[in-house]
Amino acid sequence: MYDRFNRKIEYVRISLTDRCNLRCRYCMPEEGVPKLAHDDILRFDEIVRVVRQLARLGVRKVRLTGGEPLIRRDITKLVASIRAVSGIESVAVTTNGVLLQELAEGLVQAGLSACNISLDTLRPETFASITRRDAFSRVAAGIEALEAAGLRDIKFNCVPIKGVNEEELPALVAKLVKDRPYKFRFIELMPIGCACEAGFAGVPMADVALQLMRAFGALTPAPAPKGVHGPARYYRMAGFCGEVGFIDAMEHKFCAACNRVRLTAEGFLKLCLNASTGLDLRTLLRGGITDENLALALRSAIYKKPEEHFFEEAGHYAKRDSRAMYQVGG
Ligand code: SAM
Ligand code: SF4
């Protein structure tokens, strides 16, 4: 379906939980994280029901995120159920990779189409300092397990942070995508969640690009993959099998081409990453709404998707959402 700005909405990002087995400094505080009660989180049958109606409206792609989506028990069954929904062409997951070692094979067998792994560093000490957990070796083993399971659509997401991982960015790219056909994406640190409290400052994407050019030579724009509309701009480098991408939500607004909506773990349909407008689906689902009326409610909410986000405008704080990344899923 199209929204009132004529954008075709084809993609839903579903947060399965607000909990996580890491505590990345820019995302979550170490303690005092308010947790949703078990009953407040959408059950898998409720999620699949929403996906079925969204698919009727034209959604083709689903991404499962969180918090950490892989800590939700039986996630492989959810992947299989969503894959079986008529019209859904792709089910992807965004994970910190800690549990991939155990789950990769089952996820791929269940029909997982793609996996994004968030990885800011290859140094175990830096990993422990960013995530407050000593889990680097598990993530490394998880990446191997995912490759062994045969998944080919793998992307790495890295948030460059001044004075933390900025020195090792070219090394990270070389290690992960020089000899492998995956995508390595840099994501600009956003002023959301704990980024400011952590005292972290992002590295401008232009500086990251410059570092890569110094290390590896020219960055050549890669043709956009067919049928994929996303906020990343991809580049190739001589001698590399994989590609490098940049996502800078602040400098390069992607809003005019935005094709996505989000579903939070407690069942709120969020129409924009950084706006609070949306629809409380959990109340509708648990209040006995019919499928027809659910589709109508979704259609009418999506039609009103905001025109753009307001990260950079101080005067627009009132329109902002107070939810952090781990509550929305990025
Ligand atoms: N736990 C999973 C993971 O880490 O991949 C999925 C959820 S996490 C919230 C999704 C993405 O949001 C991660 O790649 C993480 O680096 C990113 N993220 C969290 N807080 C951020 C911030 N303040 N600025 C930019 N990216 C952020
Ligand atoms: Fe957890 Fe992902 Fe947030 Fe890190 S970025 S604390 S892994 S939800």
CSV table of C-alpha atoms and ligand atoms in Angstrom, one decimal:
chain,number,residue,atom,x,y,z
A,1,MET,CA,0.0,0.0,0.0
A,2,TYR,CA,1.0,3.6,-0.4
A,3,ASP,CA,1.0,6.3,2.3
A,4,ARG,CA,-0.2,9.9,1.8
A,5,PHE,CA,3.2,10.9,0.5
A,6,ASN,CA,3.0,8.2,-2.1
A,7,ARG,CA,5.6,5.9,-0.5
A,8,LYS,CA,5.1,2.2,-1.1
A,9,ILE,CA,5.2,0.4,2.3
A,10,GLU,CA,6.7,-3.0,1.8
A,11,TYR,CA,8.8,-3.7,4.9
A,12,VAL,CA,8.1,-4.2,8.6
A,13,ARG,CA,10.7,-4.4,11.3
A,14,ILE,CA,9.4,-6.4,14.3
A,15,SER,CA,11.0,-6.1,17.8
A,16,LEU,CA,10.6,-9.4,19.6
A,17,THR,CA,11.7,-8.2,23.0
A,18,ASP,CA,13.2,-5.2,24.8
A,19,ARG,CA,15.6,-7.5,26.7
A,20,CYS,CA,19.2,-8.2,25.7
A,21,ASN,CA,22.2,-10.3,26.7
A,22,LEU,CA,24.6,-7.4,26.1
A,23,ARG,CA,24.6,-3.9,27.4
A,24,CYS,CA,26.1,-1.7,24.7
A,25,ARG,CA,26.9,1.6,26.2
A,26,TYR,CA,25.2,3.6,23.4
A,27,CYS,CA,22.1,1.6,23.7
A,28,MET,CA,21.2,0.4,27.2
A,29,PRO,CA,22.2,1.3,30.7
A,30,GLU,CA,23.9,-1.4,32.8
A,31,GLU,CA,21.1,-1.5,35.4
A,32,GLY,CA,17.7,-0.2,36.0
A,33,VAL,CA,16.4,-1.1,32.5
A,34,PRO,CA,12.5,-1.1,32.8
A,35,LYS,CA,11.5,-4.5,31.5
A,36,LEU,CA,8.2,-5.3,29.8
A,37,ALA,CA,6.2,-7.9,31.6
A,38,HIS,CA,5.9,-11.2,29.8
A,39,ASP,CA,2.1,-10.7,29.2
A,40,ASP,CA,2.7,-7.3,27.7
A,41,ILE,CA,4.8,-8.7,24.9
A,42,LEU,CA,3.1,-9.9,21.7
A,43,ARG,CA,2.8,-13.7,21.5
A,44,PHE,CA,4.1,-15.3,18.3
A,45,ASP,CA,0.5,-16.1,17.1
A,46,GLU,CA,-0.3,-12.4,17.5
A,47,ILE,CA,2.8,-11.4,15.5
A,48,VAL,CA,2.0,-13.8,12.7
A,49,ARG,CA,-1.6,-12.5,12.6
A,50,VAL,CA,-0.4,-8.9,12.1
A,51,VAL,CA,2.1,-10.1,9.5
A,52,ARG,CA,-0.6,-11.9,7.6
A,53,GLN,CA,-2.7,-8.7,7.4
A,54,LEU,CA,0.3,-6.5,6.5
A,55,ALA,CA,1.2,-9.0,3.7
A,56,ARG,CA,-2.4,-8.5,2.4
A,57,LEU,CA,-1.6,-4.8,2.3
A,58,GLY,CA,1.6,-5.3,0.3
A,59,VAL,CA,4.4,-5.9,2.9
A,60,ARG,CA,6.9,-8.3,1.4
A,61,LYS,CA,9.8,-8.2,3.8
A,62,VAL,CA,10.0,-8.8,7.6
A,63,ARG,CA,13.0,-8.1,9.9
A,64,LEU,CA,13.1,-9.5,13.4
A,65,THR,CA,15.0,-7.3,15.9
A,66,GLY,CA,15.0,-6.2,19.5
A,67,GLY,CA,16.5,-6.0,22.2
A,68,GLU,CA,18.2,-9.2,21.2
A,69,PRO,CA,15.7,-11.2,19.1
A,70,LEU,CA,17.6,-14.5,19.5
A,71,ILE,CA,16.8,-14.7,23.2
A,72,ARG,CA,13.1,-15.2,22.4
A,73,ARG,CA,12.5,-18.9,22.9
A,74,ASP,CA,11.5,-20.8,19.7
A,75,ILE,CA,12.5,-18.0,17.4
A,76,THR,CA,13.1,-20.6,14.7
A,77,LYS,CA,9.4,-21.6,14.8
A,78,LEU,CA,8.5,-17.9,14.4
A,79,VAL,CA,10.8,-17.6,11.4
A,80,ALA,CA,9.2,-20.7,9.8
A,81,SER,CA,5.6,-19.3,10.5
A,82,ILE,CA,6.3,-15.9,9.0
A,83,ARG,CA,8.1,-17.5,6.0
A,84,ALA,CA,4.9,-19.5,5.4
A,85,VAL,CA,2.7,-16.3,5.2
A,86,SER,CA,1.5,-15.8,1.6
A,87,GLY,CA,3.2,-12.7,0.1
A,88,ILE,CA,6.2,-12.6,2.5
A,89,GLU,CA,9.3,-13.0,0.4
A,90,SER,CA,12.0,-12.4,2.9
A,91,VAL,CA,12.5,-12.9,6.7
A,92,ALA,CA,15.7,-11.4,8.1
A,93,VAL,CA,17.1,-11.0,11.6
A,94,THR,CA,19.3,-8.3,13.2
A,95,THR,CA,21.3,-9.8,16.1
A,96,ASN,CA,24.4,-9.2,18.2
A,97,GLY,CA,25.4,-12.7,17.2
A,98,VAL,CA,26.0,-14.1,20.7
A,99,LEU,CA,23.5,-16.9,20.3
A,100,LEU,CA,24.1,-17.7,16.6
A,101,GLN,CA,26.4,-20.5,17.4
A,102,GLU,CA,23.5,-22.5,18.8
A,103,LEU,CA,20.7,-21.1,16.5
A,104,ALA,CA,22.2,-20.5,13.0
A,105,GLU,CA,21.5,-23.9,11.5
A,106,GLY,CA,17.9,-24.0,12.8
A,107,LEU,CA,17.2,-20.5,11.6
A,108,VAL,CA,18.5,-21.2,8.1
A,109,GLN,CA,16.6,-24.4,7.9
A,110,ALA,CA,13.5,-22.5,9.0
A,111,GLY,CA,13.9,-20.3,6.0
A,112,LEU,CA,15.9,-17.3,7.3
A,113,SER,CA,16.7,-15.1,4.2
A,114,ALA,CA,19.3,-12.7,5.6
A,115,CYS,CA,21.1,-11.8,8.8
A,116,ASN,CA,22.6,-8.6,10.0
A,117,ILE,CA,25.2,-8.9,12.8
A,118,SER,CA,26.1,-5.9,14.9
A,119,LEU,CA,29.9,-5.9,15.5
A,120,ASP,CA,31.8,-2.8,16.4
A,121,THR,CA,35.2,-4.3,17.0
A,122,LEU,CA,37.4,-7.3,16.6
A,123,ARG,CA,39.3,-6.7,19.8
A,124,PRO,CA,37.9,-8.7,22.7
A,125,GLU,CA,38.8,-6.0,25.2
A,126,THR,CA,37.1,-3.2,23.2
A,127,PHE,CA,34.1,-5.5,22.7
A,128,ALA,CA,33.9,-6.0,26.4
A,129,SER,CA,34.2,-2.3,27.0
A,130,ILE,CA,31.5,-1.3,24.5
A,131,THR,CA,29.0,-4.1,25.4
A,132,ARG,CA,29.9,-4.5,29.1
A,133,ARG,CA,30.0,-8.3,28.5
A,134,ASP,CA,32.9,-10.7,27.7
A,135,ALA,CA,31.3,-12.4,24.7
A,136,PHE,CA,33.5,-11.7,21.7
A,137,SER,CA,34.5,-15.3,21.2
A,138,ARG,CA,30.9,-16.3,21.1
A,139,VAL,CA,30.1,-13.8,18.4
A,140,ALA,CA,33.1,-14.9,16.4
A,141,ALA,CA,31.9,-18.5,16.6
A,142,GLY,CA,28.4,-17.4,15.7
A,143,ILE,CA,29.6,-15.8,12.5
A,144,GLU,CA,31.3,-19.1,11.6
A,145,ALA,CA,28.2,-21.1,12.4
A,146,LEU,CA,26.1,-18.8,10.1
A,147,GLU,CA,28.5,-19.3,7.2
A,148,ALA,CA,28.6,-23.0,7.8
A,149,ALA,CA,24.8,-23.1,7.8
A,150,GLY,CA,25.0,-21.7,4.2
A,151,LEU,CA,23.5,-18.3,4.6
A,152,ARG,CA,24.8,-15.9,2.0
A,153,ASP,CA,23.0,-12.7,2.7
A,154,ILE,CA,25.1,-11.5,5.6
A,155,LYS,CA,25.7,-7.9,6.6
A,156,PHE,CA,27.8,-6.5,9.4
A,157,ASN,CA,26.7,-3.3,11.2
A,158,CYS,CA,29.3,-1.2,13.0
A,159,VAL,CA,28.8,2.1,14.9
A,160,PRO,CA,32.1,4.1,14.7
A,161,ILE,CA,32.9,5.8,17.9
A,162,LYS,CA,35.6,8.4,18.5
A,163,GLY,CA,38.4,7.1,20.6
A,164,VAL,CA,36.9,3.7,21.0
A,165,ASN,CA,37.0,1.8,17.7
A,166,GLU,CA,37.9,4.5,15.2
A,167,GLU,CA,41.4,3.3,14.7
A,168,GLU,CA,40.5,-0.2,13.7
A,169,LEU,CA,37.8,0.5,11.1
A,170,PRO,CA,39.8,-0.4,8.0
A,171,ALA,CA,41.1,-3.6,9.7
A,172,LEU,CA,37.5,-4.6,10.5
A,173,VAL,CA,36.4,-4.2,6.9
A,174,ALA,CA,39.4,-6.1,5.6
A,175,LYS,CA,38.9,-9.0,8.0
A,176,LEU,CA,35.2,-9.4,7.4
A,177,VAL,CA,34.6,-8.6,3.7
A,178,LYS,CA,37.9,-8.7,1.8
A,179,ASP,CA,37.6,-12.4,1.0
A,180,ARG,CA,33.9,-12.9,1.6
A,181,PRO,CA,30.9,-11.6,-0.4
A,182,TYR,CA,29.2,-9.8,2.5
A,183,LYS,CA,28.3,-6.2,3.2
A,184,PHE,CA,30.0,-4.2,5.9
A,185,ARG,CA,27.9,-1.2,6.9
A,186,PHE,CA,28.9,1.8,9.1
A,187,ILE,CA,26.0,3.3,11.0
A,188,GLU,CA,26.2,6.8,12.3
A,189,LEU,CA,25.8,7.1,16.1
A,190,MET,CA,22.3,8.6,16.7
A,191,PRO,CA,21.4,10.9,19.6
A,192,ILE,CA,19.0,8.3,21.0
A,193,GLY,CA,19.1,5.8,23.9
A,194,CYS,CA,22.2,6.1,26.0
A,195,ALA,CA,24.5,7.5,23.3
A,196,CYS,CA,24.8,10.9,25.0
A,197,GLU,CA,25.0,9.6,28.6
A,198,ALA,CA,27.8,7.3,27.5
A,199,GLY,CA,29.8,10.3,26.5
A,200,PHE,CA,30.2,8.7,23.1
A,201,ALA,CA,30.7,10.8,19.9
A,202,GLY,CA,30.2,9.3,16.5
A,203,VAL,CA,32.8,9.5,13.7
A,204,PRO,CA,31.4,11.4,10.7
A,205,MET,CA,30.8,9.0,7.8
A,206,ALA,CA,33.0,11.2,5.5
A,207,ASP,CA,35.9,10.6,7.9
A,208,VAL,CA,35.3,6.9,7.9
A,209,ALA,CA,35.2,6.9,4.0
A,210,LEU,CA,38.5,8.9,4.0
A,211,GLN,CA,40.2,6.3,6.3
A,212,LEU,CA,39.1,3.5,4.0
A,213,MET,CA,40.3,5.3,0.9
A,214,ARG,CA,43.7,5.9,2.5
A,215,ALA,CA,43.9,2.2,3.4
A,216,PHE,CA,42.4,0.6,0.3
A,217,GLY,CA,42.2,3.2,-2.5
A,218,ALA,CA,39.1,4.5,-4.3
A,219,LEU,CA,35.5,3.7,-3.2
A,220,THR,CA,33.4,3.0,-6.3
A,221,PRO,CA,29.6,3.3,-6.0
A,222,ALA,CA,28.0,-0.1,-6.2
A,223,PRO,CA,24.8,-0.5,-8.2
A,224,ALA,CA,21.8,-0.7,-5.8
A,225,PRO,CA,20.6,-4.3,-5.4
A,226,LYS,CA,17.5,-5.0,-7.5
A,227,GLY,CA,14.3,-4.2,-5.6
A,228,VAL,CA,16.1,-3.1,-2.4
A,229,HIS,CA,15.4,0.3,-1.1
A,230,GLY,CA,17.3,1.1,2.1
A,231,PRO,CA,19.2,3.9,3.8
A,232,ALA,CA,22.6,2.5,3.0
A,233,ARG,CA,24.8,3.7,0.1
A,234,TYR,CA,27.2,0.9,-1.0
A,235,TYR,CA,30.7,1.0,-2.5
A,236,ARG,CA,33.2,-1.4,-3.9
A,237,MET,CA,36.9,-1.4,-3.3
A,238,ALA,CA,39.6,-3.0,-5.6
A,239,GLY,CA,40.5,-6.5,-4.4
A,240,PHE,CA,37.5,-6.9,-2.1
A,241,CYS,CA,34.8,-9.6,-2.6
A,242,GLY,CA,32.4,-7.7,-0.3
A,243,GLU,CA,31.1,-4.2,-0.2
A,244,VAL,CA,31.1,-1.4,2.3
A,245,GLY,CA,28.0,0.7,3.1
A,246,PHE,CA,27.3,3.9,5.0
A,247,ILE,CA,24.1,4.8,6.8
A,248,ASP,CA,24.0,8.3,8.0
A,249,ALA,CA,20.4,9.0,9.1
A,250,MET,CA,21.3,12.5,10.2
A,251,GLU,CA,23.3,13.8,7.2
A,252,HIS,CA,21.5,12.0,4.5
A,253,LYS,CA,17.8,11.7,5.1
A,254,PHE,CA,16.2,8.7,3.7
A,255,CYS,CA,12.7,9.7,4.7
A,256,ALA,CA,11.4,10.5,1.1
A,257,ALA,CA,12.1,6.9,0.1
A,258,CYS,CA,11.2,5.3,3.4
A,259,ASN,CA,9.3,2.0,2.8
A,260,ARG,CA,9.0,0.7,6.4
A,261,VAL,CA,7.0,0.6,9.5
A,262,ARG,CA,7.9,-0.9,12.9
A,263,LEU,CA,6.2,-3.1,15.4
A,264,THR,CA,7.4,-2.8,19.0
A,265,ALA,CA,7.6,-5.8,21.3
A,266,GLU,CA,4.5,-4.6,23.1
A,267,GLY,CA,2.6,-4.4,19.9
A,268,PHE,CA,2.7,-0.7,19.0
A,269,LEU,CA,2.8,0.0,15.3
A,270,LYS,CA,5.4,2.7,14.9
A,271,LEU,CA,5.3,4.7,11.7
A,272,CYS,CA,8.7,6.4,12.0
A,273,LEU,CA,11.9,5.5,13.9
A,274,ASN,CA,11.9,8.8,15.8
A,275,ALA,CA,8.2,9.7,16.1
A,276,SER,CA,5.7,8.6,18.7
A,277,THR,CA,2.7,8.4,16.3
A,278,GLY,CA,1.3,5.0,15.6
A,279,LEU,CA,-1.3,2.4,16.6
A,280,ASP,CA,-1.7,0.3,19.7
A,281,LEU,CA,-2.3,-3.1,18.0
A,282,ARG,CA,-2.1,-5.2,21.2
A,283,THR,CA,-5.3,-3.7,22.6
A,284,LEU,CA,-7.0,-4.3,19.3
A,285,LEU,CA,-5.7,-7.9,19.0
A,286,ARG,CA,-6.7,-8.8,22.6
A,287,GLY,CA,-10.0,-7.0,22.3
A,288,GLY,CA,-11.1,-9.5,19.6
A,289,ILE,CA,-10.8,-7.4,16.4
A,290,THR,CA,-11.6,-9.3,13.2
A,291,ASP,CA,-9.0,-9.8,10.5
A,292,GLU,CA,-10.9,-7.4,8.2
A,293,ASN,CA,-11.0,-4.7,10.8
A,294,LEU,CA,-7.3,-5.3,11.6
A,295,ALA,CA,-6.4,-4.8,8.0
A,296,LEU,CA,-8.5,-1.6,7.9
A,297,ALA,CA,-6.9,-0.2,11.1
A,298,LEU,CA,-3.4,-1.0,9.7
A,299,ARG,CA,-4.2,0.7,6.4
A,300,SER,CA,-5.5,3.8,8.0
A,301,ALA,CA,-2.5,4.1,10.4
A,302,ILE,CA,0.1,3.5,7.7
A,303,TYR,CA,-1.5,6.0,5.5
A,304,LYS,CA,-0.7,8.7,8.1
A,305,LYS,CA,3.0,7.8,8.3
A,306,PRO,CA,4.9,11.0,9.1
A,307,GLU,CA,6.7,12.7,6.3
A,308,GLU,CA,10.2,12.7,7.9
A,309,HIS,CA,12.1,12.3,11.1
A,310,PHE,CA,13.3,15.2,13.2
A,311,PHE,CA,16.6,14.0,14.8
A,312,GLU,CA,18.4,17.2,13.8
A,313,GLU,CA,15.8,19.9,14.7
A,314,ALA,CA,16.0,21.0,18.3
A,315,GLY,CA,12.5,22.7,18.0
A,316,HIS,CA,10.9,19.3,17.2
A,317,TYR,CA,11.6,17.5,20.4
A,318,ALA,CA,7.8,17.4,21.1
A,319,LYS,CA,7.3,15.2,18.1
A,320,ARG,CA,10.1,12.8,19.1
A,321,ASP,CA,9.6,9.4,20.6
A,322,SER,CA,11.2,8.7,24.0
A,323,ARG,CA,11.8,5.0,23.2
A,324,ALA,CA,15.4,3.9,23.1
A,325,MET,CA,16.9,1.8,20.3
A,326,TYR,CA,16.6,-1.5,22.3
A,327,GLN,CA,12.8,-0.8,22.7
A,328,VAL,CA,12.3,-0.1,19.0
A,329,GLY,CA,14.9,-2.4,17.3
A,330,GLY,CA,16.8,0.2,15.2
B,1,SAM,N1,20.4,-6.5,19.5
B,1,SAM,C1,20.5,-6.5,18.1
B,1,SAM,C2,21.8,-6.0,17.6
B,1,SAM,O1,22.5,-5.4,18.4
B,1,SAM,O2,22.0,-6.1,16.4
B,1,SAM,C3,19.3,-5.8,17.5
B,1,SAM,C4,18.8,-4.6,18.1
B,1,SAM,S1,20.0,-3.2,18.2
B,1,SAM,C5,19.0,-2.0,18.9
B,1,SAM,C6,20.0,-2.7,16.4
B,1,SAM,C7,21.1,-1.8,16.0
B,1,SAM,O3,20.9,-0.6,16.7
B,1,SAM,C8,22.5,-2.3,16.4
B,1,SAM,O4,23.2,-2.5,15.2
B,1,SAM,C9,23.1,-1.2,17.2
B,1,SAM,O5,24.4,-1.0,17.0
B,1,SAM,C10,22.2,0.0,16.8
B,1,SAM,N2,22.1,1.1,17.8
B,1,SAM,C11,21.7,1.0,19.1
B,1,SAM,N3,21.8,2.3,19.6
B,1,SAM,C12,22.3,3.1,18.6
B,1,SAM,C13,22.6,4.5,18.6
B,1,SAM,N4,22.4,5.3,19.6
B,1,SAM,N5,23.0,5.0,17.4
B,1,SAM,C14,23.2,4.2,16.3
B,1,SAM,N6,22.9,2.9,16.3
B,1,SAM,C15,22.5,2.3,17.5
B,2,SF4,FE1,21.6,-5.2,23.0
B,2,SF4,FE2,21.7,-4.6,20.4
B,2,SF4,FE3,21.3,-2.7,22.2
B,2,SF4,FE4,23.7,-3.9,22.1
B,2,SF4,S1,22.7,-2.7,20.4
B,2,SF4,S2,22.5,-3.5,24.0
B,2,SF4,S3,23.1,-5.9,21.5
B,2,SF4,S4,19.9,-4.3,21.8
